[in-house]
C-alpha positions as a Markdown table, in Angstrom:
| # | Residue | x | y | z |
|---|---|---|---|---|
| 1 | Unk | 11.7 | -100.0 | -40.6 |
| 2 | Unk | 13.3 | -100.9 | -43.7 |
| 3 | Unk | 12.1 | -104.2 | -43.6 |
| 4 | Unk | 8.6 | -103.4 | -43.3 |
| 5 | Unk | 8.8 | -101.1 | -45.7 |
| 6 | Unk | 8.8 | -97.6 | -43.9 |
| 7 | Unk | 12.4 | -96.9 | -45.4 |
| 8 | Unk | 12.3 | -95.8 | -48.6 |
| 9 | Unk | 9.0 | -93.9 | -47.7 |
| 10 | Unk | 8.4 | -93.3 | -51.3 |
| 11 | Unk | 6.8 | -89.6 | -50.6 |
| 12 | Unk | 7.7 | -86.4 | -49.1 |
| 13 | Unk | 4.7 | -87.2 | -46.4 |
| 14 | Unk | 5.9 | -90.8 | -46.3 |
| 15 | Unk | 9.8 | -89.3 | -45.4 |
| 16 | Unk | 8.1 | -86.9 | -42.9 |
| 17 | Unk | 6.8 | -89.9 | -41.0 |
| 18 | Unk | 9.8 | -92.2 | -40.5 |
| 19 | Unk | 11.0 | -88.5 | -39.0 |
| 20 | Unk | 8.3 | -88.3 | -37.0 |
| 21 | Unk | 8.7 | -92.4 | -35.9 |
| 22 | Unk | 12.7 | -91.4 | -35.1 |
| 23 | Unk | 11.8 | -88.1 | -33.2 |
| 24 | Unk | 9.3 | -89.8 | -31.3 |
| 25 | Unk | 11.7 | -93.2 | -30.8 |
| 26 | Unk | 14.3 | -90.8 | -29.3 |
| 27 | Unk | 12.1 | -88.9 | -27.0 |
| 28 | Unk | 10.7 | -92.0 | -25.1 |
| 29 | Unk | 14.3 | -92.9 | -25.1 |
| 30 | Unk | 15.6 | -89.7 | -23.7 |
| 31 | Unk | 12.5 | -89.5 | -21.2 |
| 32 | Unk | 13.6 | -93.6 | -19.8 |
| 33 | Unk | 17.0 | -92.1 | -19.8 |
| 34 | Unk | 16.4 | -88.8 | -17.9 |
| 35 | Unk | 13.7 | -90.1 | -15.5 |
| 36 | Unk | 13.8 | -94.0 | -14.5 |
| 37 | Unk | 17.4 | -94.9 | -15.0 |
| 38 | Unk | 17.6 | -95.8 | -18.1 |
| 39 | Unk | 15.2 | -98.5 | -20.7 |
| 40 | Unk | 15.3 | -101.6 | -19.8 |
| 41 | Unk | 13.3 | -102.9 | -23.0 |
| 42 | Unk | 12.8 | -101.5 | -26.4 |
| 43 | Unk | 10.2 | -102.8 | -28.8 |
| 44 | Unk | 9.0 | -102.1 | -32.2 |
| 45 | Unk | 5.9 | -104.1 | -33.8 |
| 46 | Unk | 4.0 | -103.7 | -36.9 |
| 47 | Unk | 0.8 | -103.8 | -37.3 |
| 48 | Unk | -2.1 | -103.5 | -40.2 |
| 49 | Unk | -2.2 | -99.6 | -39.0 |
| 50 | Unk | 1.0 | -98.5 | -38.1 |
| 51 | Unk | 3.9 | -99.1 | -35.6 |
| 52 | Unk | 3.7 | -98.9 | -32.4 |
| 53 | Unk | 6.6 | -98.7 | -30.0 |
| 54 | Unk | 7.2 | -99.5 | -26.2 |
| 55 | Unk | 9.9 | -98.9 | -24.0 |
| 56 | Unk | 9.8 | -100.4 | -20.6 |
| 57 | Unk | 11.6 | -99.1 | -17.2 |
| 58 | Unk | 11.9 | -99.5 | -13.6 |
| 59 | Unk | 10.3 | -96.2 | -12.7 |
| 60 | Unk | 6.6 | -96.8 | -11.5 |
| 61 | Unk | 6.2 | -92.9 | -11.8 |
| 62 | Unk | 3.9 | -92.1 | -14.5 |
| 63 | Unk | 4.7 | -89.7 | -17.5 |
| 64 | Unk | 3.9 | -86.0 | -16.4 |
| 65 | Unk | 4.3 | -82.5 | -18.4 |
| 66 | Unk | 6.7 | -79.9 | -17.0 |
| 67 | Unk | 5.1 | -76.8 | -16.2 |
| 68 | Unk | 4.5 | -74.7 | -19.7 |
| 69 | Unk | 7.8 | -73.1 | -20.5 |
| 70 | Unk | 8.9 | -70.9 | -23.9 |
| 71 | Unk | 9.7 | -73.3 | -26.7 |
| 72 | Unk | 12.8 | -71.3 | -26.9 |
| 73 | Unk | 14.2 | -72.9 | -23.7 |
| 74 | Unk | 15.6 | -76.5 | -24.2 |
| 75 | Unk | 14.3 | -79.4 | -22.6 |
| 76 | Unk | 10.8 | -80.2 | -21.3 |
| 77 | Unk | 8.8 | -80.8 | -24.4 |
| 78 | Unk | 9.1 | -84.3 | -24.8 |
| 79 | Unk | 5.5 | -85.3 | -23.7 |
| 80 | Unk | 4.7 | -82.3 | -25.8 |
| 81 | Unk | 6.2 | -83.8 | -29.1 |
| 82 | Unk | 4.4 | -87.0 | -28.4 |
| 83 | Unk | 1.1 | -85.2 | -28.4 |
| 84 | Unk | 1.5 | -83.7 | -31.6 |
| 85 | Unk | 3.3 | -86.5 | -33.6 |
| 86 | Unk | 2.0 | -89.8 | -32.3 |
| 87 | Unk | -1.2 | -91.1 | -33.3 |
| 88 | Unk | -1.9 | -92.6 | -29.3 |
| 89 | Unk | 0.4 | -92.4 | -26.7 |
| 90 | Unk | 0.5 | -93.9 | -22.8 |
| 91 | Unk | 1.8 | -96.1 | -20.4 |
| 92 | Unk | 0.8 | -99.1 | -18.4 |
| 93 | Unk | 2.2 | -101.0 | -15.4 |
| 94 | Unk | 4.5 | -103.9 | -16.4 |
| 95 | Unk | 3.1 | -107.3 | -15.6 |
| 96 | Unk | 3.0 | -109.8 | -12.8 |
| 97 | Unk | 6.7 | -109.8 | -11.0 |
| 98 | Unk | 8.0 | -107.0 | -12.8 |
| 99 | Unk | 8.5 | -103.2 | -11.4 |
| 100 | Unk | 7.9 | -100.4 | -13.5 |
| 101 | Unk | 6.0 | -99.1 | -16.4 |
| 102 | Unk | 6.1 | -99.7 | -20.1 |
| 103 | Unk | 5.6 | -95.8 | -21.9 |
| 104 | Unk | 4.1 | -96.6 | -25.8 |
| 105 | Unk | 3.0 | -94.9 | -28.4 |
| 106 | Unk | 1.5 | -95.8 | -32.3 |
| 107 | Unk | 2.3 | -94.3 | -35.5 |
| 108 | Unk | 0.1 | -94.6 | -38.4 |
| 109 | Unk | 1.4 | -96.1 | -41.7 |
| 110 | Unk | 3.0 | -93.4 | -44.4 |
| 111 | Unk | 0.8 | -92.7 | -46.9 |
| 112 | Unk | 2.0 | -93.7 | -50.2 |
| 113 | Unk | 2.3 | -92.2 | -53.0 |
């Protein structure tokens, strides 16, 4: 992120957005982790609007919400977070001769100052 410029953000709104990018980074992370074995692929690209980020696994399962639950209680908010922070988020099925799904989301650009 540094190298394409993210880090120094240059703003308070900018910093809030590379938080937003590692929140969101470590939820799709956890959510591989927690729920298909673990990521098999992790990728970052840049693009005129923003960042977007992928994170393949071996799970064909699709991303679904836990029941609502209090805030309060730990865990189960992941999908949640993703809703509120990420600009787009899904999955799709990997491709030809591969088994599971790549989860990805996209981050718009910090603003700058």
């Amino acid at each position: 992120m540094a190298d394409w410029g993210w880090i120094p953000a240059g703003s308070e709104a900018g910093e809030e957005r590379v938080e937003d990018v590692l929140l969101l980074v470590s939820e799709v992370v956890t959510n591989a982790c927690l729920h298909a074995g673990g990521p098999e692929e992790f990728v970052l690209r840049r693009g005129r609007e923003g960042l977007r980020v992928e994170v393949a696994d071996a799970s064909s399962e699709p991303p679904r919400a836990h029941a609502a639950r209090s805030p309060a209680l730990p865990g189960g908010h992941g999908l949640m977070v993703l809703d509120r922070l990420a600009g787009a988020w899904g999955y799709e099925t990997r491709g030809p001769g591969a088994m599971g799904k790549v989860v990805w989301l996209e981050v718009s650009l910090p603003s700058r100052p």
